[in-house]
Short mmCIF file of C-alpha atoms in Angstrom, two decimals:
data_model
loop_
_atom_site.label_atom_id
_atom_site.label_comp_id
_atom_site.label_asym_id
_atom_site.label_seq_id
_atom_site.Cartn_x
_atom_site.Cartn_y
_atom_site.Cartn_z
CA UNK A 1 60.35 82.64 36.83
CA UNK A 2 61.59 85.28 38.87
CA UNK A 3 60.73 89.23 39.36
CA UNK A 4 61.97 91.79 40.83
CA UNK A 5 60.65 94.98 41.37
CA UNK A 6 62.60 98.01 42.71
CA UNK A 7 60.78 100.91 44.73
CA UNK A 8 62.02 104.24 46.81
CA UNK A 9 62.18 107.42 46.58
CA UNK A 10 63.18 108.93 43.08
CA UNK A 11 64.51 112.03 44.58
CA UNK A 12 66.91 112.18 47.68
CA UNK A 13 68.24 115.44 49.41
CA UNK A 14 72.44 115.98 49.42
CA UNK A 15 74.26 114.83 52.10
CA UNK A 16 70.93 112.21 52.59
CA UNK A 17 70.98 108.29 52.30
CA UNK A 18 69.30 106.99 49.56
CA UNK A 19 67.10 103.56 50.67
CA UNK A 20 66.01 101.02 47.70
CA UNK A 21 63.79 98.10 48.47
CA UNK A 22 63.75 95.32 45.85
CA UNK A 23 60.95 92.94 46.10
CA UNK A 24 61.60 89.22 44.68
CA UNK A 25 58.59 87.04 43.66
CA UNK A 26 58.48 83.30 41.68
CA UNK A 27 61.24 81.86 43.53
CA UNK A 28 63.38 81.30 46.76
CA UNK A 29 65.67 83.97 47.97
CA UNK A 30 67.81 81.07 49.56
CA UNK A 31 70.62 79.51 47.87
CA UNK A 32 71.48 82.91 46.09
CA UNK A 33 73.22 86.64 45.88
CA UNK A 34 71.09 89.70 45.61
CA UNK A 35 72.78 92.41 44.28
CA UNK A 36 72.59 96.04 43.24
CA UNK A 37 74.11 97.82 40.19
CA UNK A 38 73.85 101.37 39.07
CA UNK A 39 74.22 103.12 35.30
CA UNK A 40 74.48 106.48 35.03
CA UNK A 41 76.07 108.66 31.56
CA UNK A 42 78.97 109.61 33.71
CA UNK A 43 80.08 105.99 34.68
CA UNK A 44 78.09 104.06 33.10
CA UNK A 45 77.05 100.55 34.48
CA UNK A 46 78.39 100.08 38.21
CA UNK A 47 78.33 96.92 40.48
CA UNK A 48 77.47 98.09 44.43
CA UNK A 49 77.63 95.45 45.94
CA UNK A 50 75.82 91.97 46.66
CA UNK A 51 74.63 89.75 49.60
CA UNK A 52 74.14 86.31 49.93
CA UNK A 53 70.86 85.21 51.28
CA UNK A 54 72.14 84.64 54.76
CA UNK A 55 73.59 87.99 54.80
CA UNK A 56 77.32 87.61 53.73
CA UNK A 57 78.10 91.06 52.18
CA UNK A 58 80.82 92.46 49.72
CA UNK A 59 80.59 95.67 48.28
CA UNK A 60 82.30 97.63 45.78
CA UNK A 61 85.54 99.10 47.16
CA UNK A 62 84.86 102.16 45.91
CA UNK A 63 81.66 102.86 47.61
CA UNK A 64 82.37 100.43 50.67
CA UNK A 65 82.42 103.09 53.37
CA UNK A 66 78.74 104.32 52.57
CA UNK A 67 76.21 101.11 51.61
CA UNK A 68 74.79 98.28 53.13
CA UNK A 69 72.64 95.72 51.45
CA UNK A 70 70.96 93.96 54.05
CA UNK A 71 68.15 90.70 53.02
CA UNK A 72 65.05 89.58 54.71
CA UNK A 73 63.90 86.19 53.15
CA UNK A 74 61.17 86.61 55.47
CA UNK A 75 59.62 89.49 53.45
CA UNK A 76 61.29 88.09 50.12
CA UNK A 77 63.47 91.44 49.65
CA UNK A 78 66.37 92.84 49.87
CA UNK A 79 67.50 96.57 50.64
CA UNK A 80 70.06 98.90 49.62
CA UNK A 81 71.69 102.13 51.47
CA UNK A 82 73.70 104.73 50.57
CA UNK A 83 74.57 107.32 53.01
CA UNK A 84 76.34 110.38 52.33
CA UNK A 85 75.19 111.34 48.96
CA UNK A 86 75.85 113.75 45.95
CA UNK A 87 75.16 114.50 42.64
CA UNK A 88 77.33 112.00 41.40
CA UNK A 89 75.06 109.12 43.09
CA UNK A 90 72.52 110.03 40.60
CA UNK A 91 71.79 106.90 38.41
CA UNK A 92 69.22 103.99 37.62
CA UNK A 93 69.63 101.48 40.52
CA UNK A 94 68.65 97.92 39.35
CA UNK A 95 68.31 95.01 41.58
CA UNK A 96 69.34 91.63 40.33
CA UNK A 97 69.69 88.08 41.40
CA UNK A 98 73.32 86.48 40.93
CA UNK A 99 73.96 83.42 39.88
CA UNK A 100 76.98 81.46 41.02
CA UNK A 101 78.69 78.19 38.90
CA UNK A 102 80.97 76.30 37.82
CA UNK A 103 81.39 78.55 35.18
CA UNK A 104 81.21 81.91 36.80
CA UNK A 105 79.15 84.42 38.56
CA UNK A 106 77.10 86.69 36.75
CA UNK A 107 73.55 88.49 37.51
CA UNK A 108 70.78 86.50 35.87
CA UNK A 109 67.31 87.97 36.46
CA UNK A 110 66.78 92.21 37.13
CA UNK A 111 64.67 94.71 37.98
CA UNK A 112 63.82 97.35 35.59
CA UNK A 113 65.31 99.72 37.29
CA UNK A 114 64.31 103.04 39.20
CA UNK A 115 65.83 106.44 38.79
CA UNK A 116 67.38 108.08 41.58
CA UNK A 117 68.16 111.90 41.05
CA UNK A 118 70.20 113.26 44.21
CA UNK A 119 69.23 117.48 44.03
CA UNK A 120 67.81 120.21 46.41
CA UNK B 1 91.16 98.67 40.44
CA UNK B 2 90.76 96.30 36.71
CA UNK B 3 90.16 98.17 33.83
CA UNK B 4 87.92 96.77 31.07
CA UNK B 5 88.17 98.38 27.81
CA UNK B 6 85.70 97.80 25.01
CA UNK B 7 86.54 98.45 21.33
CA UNK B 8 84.79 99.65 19.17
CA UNK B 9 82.40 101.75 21.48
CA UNK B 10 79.79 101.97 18.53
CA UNK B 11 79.80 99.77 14.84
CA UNK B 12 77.58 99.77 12.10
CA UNK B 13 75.85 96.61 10.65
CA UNK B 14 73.32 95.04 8.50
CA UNK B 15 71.55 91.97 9.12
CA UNK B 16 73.18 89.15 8.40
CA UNK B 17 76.55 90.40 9.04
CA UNK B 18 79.30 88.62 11.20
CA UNK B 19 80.21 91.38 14.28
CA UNK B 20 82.48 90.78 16.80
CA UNK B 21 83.00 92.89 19.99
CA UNK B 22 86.77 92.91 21.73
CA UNK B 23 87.19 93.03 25.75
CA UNK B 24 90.64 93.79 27.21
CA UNK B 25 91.20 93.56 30.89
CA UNK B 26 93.84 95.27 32.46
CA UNK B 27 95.35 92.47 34.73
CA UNK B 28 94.78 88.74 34.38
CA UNK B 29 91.00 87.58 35.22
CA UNK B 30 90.73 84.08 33.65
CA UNK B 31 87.46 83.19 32.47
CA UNK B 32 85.56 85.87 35.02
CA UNK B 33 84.13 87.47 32.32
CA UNK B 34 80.46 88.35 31.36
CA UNK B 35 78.87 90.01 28.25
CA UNK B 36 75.54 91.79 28.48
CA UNK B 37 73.46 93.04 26.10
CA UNK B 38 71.01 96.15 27.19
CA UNK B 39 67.96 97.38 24.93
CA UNK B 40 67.18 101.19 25.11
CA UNK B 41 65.06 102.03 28.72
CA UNK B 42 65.46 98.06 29.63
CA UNK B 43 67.95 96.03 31.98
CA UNK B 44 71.29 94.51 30.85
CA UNK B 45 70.24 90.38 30.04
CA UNK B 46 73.10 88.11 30.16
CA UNK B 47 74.47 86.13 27.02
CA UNK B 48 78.01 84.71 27.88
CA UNK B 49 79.45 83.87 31.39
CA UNK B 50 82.51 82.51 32.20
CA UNK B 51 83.63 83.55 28.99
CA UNK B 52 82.14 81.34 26.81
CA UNK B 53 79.09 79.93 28.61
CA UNK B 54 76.02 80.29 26.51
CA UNK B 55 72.94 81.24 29.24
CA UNK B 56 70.12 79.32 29.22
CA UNK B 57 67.35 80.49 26.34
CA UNK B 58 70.03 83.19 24.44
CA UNK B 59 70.37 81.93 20.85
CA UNK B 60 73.56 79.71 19.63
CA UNK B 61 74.54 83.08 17.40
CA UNK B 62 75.94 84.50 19.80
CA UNK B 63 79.48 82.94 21.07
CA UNK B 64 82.38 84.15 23.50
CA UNK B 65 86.01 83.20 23.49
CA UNK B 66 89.06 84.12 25.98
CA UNK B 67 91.30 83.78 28.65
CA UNK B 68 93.78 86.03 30.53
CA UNK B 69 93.33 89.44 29.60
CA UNK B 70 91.58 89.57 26.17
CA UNK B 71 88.17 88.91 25.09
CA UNK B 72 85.40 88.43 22.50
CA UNK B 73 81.70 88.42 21.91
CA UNK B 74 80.90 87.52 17.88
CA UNK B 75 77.05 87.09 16.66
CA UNK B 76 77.54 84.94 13.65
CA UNK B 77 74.60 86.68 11.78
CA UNK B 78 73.17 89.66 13.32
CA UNK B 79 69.57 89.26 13.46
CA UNK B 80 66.79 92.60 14.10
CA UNK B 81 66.71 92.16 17.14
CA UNK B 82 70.34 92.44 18.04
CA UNK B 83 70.38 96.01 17.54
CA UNK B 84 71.85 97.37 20.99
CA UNK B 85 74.11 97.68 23.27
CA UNK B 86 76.90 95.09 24.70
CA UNK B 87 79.15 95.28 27.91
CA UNK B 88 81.35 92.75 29.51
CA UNK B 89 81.77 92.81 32.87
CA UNK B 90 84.45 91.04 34.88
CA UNK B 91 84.37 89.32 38.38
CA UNK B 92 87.59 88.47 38.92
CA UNK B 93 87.78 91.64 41.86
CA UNK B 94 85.32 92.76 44.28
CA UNK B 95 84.27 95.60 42.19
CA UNK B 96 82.73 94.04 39.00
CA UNK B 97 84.16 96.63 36.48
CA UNK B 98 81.59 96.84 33.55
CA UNK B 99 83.09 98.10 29.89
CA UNK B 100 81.48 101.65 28.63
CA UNK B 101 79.85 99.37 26.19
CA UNK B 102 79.97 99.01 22.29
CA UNK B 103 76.32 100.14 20.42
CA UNK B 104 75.37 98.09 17.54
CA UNK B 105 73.73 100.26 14.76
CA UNK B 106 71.90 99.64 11.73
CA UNK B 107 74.30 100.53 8.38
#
């Protein structure tokens, strides 16, 4: 069964990027996406963005200009940046595996989930 | 950007009882819909993709139905342990739009 564990730093400086590693155990990184998703009170739950093992990328519009998710199946883990930040990037950043079918595409297996706080 | 709108955003129920949890999308996303449930302090855990896909190991109370723009999650007989919180999520766009989520509360 698959884990994943997020780590980083739990506080990040204005202005700052904010860098998340997720580490993936029990399975093979190949053949899926690796994504990251954010809730916060404000918005709520928030897709990122996702990758594909081989490193084909699509993030959410609305934060496109500022992330990259980059995976190294190497190390079994994938990493999330996001530059330029604010208050407003303050959240619980999970990591999750996605799952694509048939049927749809959907996030099967995450983290639990680390809490970012972006203050002076 | 899609809009998903939950209703209601919180419901009171007993064990036992029949709920059922609407969806609305703003524009047409076919089946691209997902519902999640999330525990206090935990992860979201999937239940329904593509609409009405049961996931693997998520009990058979639990059933989604919809097309197009509107949506539904029921749990034929709510059970302790469904106490929490549901969103649906479409991915249909690029951007994944979850719902603000309904909470399921004990009457």
């Amino acid at each position: 069964q698959v884990q994943l564990q997020e780590s980083g730093p739990g506080l990040v400086q204005p202005s700052e990027t904010l860098s998340l590693t997720c580490a993936v155990s029990g399975d093979s990184m190949s053949s899926y996406y690796w994504g990251w998703i954010r809730q916060s009170p404000a918005k709520g739950l928030e897709s990122i963005g996702y990758s594909f093992y081989s490193g084909t990328t699509t993030y959410n519009p609305s934060l496109n200009s500022r992330v990259t998710i980059s995976v190294d199946s190497s190390k079994s883990q994938f990493s999330l940046t996001l530059s330029s930040v604010t208050a407003a990037d303050t959240a619980v950043y999970f990591c999750a595996r996605i799952r694509t079918t048939v049927g749809g595409v959907f996030a099967d297996s995450w983290g639990r989930g680390t809490l970012v706080t972006v203050s002076s | 950007d899609i809009q998903m709108t939950q209703s209601p955003s919180s419901l009171s129920a007993s064990v036992g009882d029949r709920v059922t949890i609407t969806c609305r999308a703003s524009q047409r996303i076919s089946t691209y819909l997902n519902w999640y449930q999330q525990e206090p302090g935990k992860a979201p855990k999937v239940l329904i993709y593509g609409a009405s896909t049961l996931q693997s190991g998520v009990p058979s109370r639990f059933s989604g139905s919809g097309s197009g723009t509107e949506f539904t999650l029921t749990i034929s007989s709510l059970q302790p342990e469904d106490f929490a919180t549901y969103f649906c999520q479409e991915t249909y766009s690029t951007s994944w739009t979850f719902g603000l989520g309904t909470k399921v509360e004990t009457k």
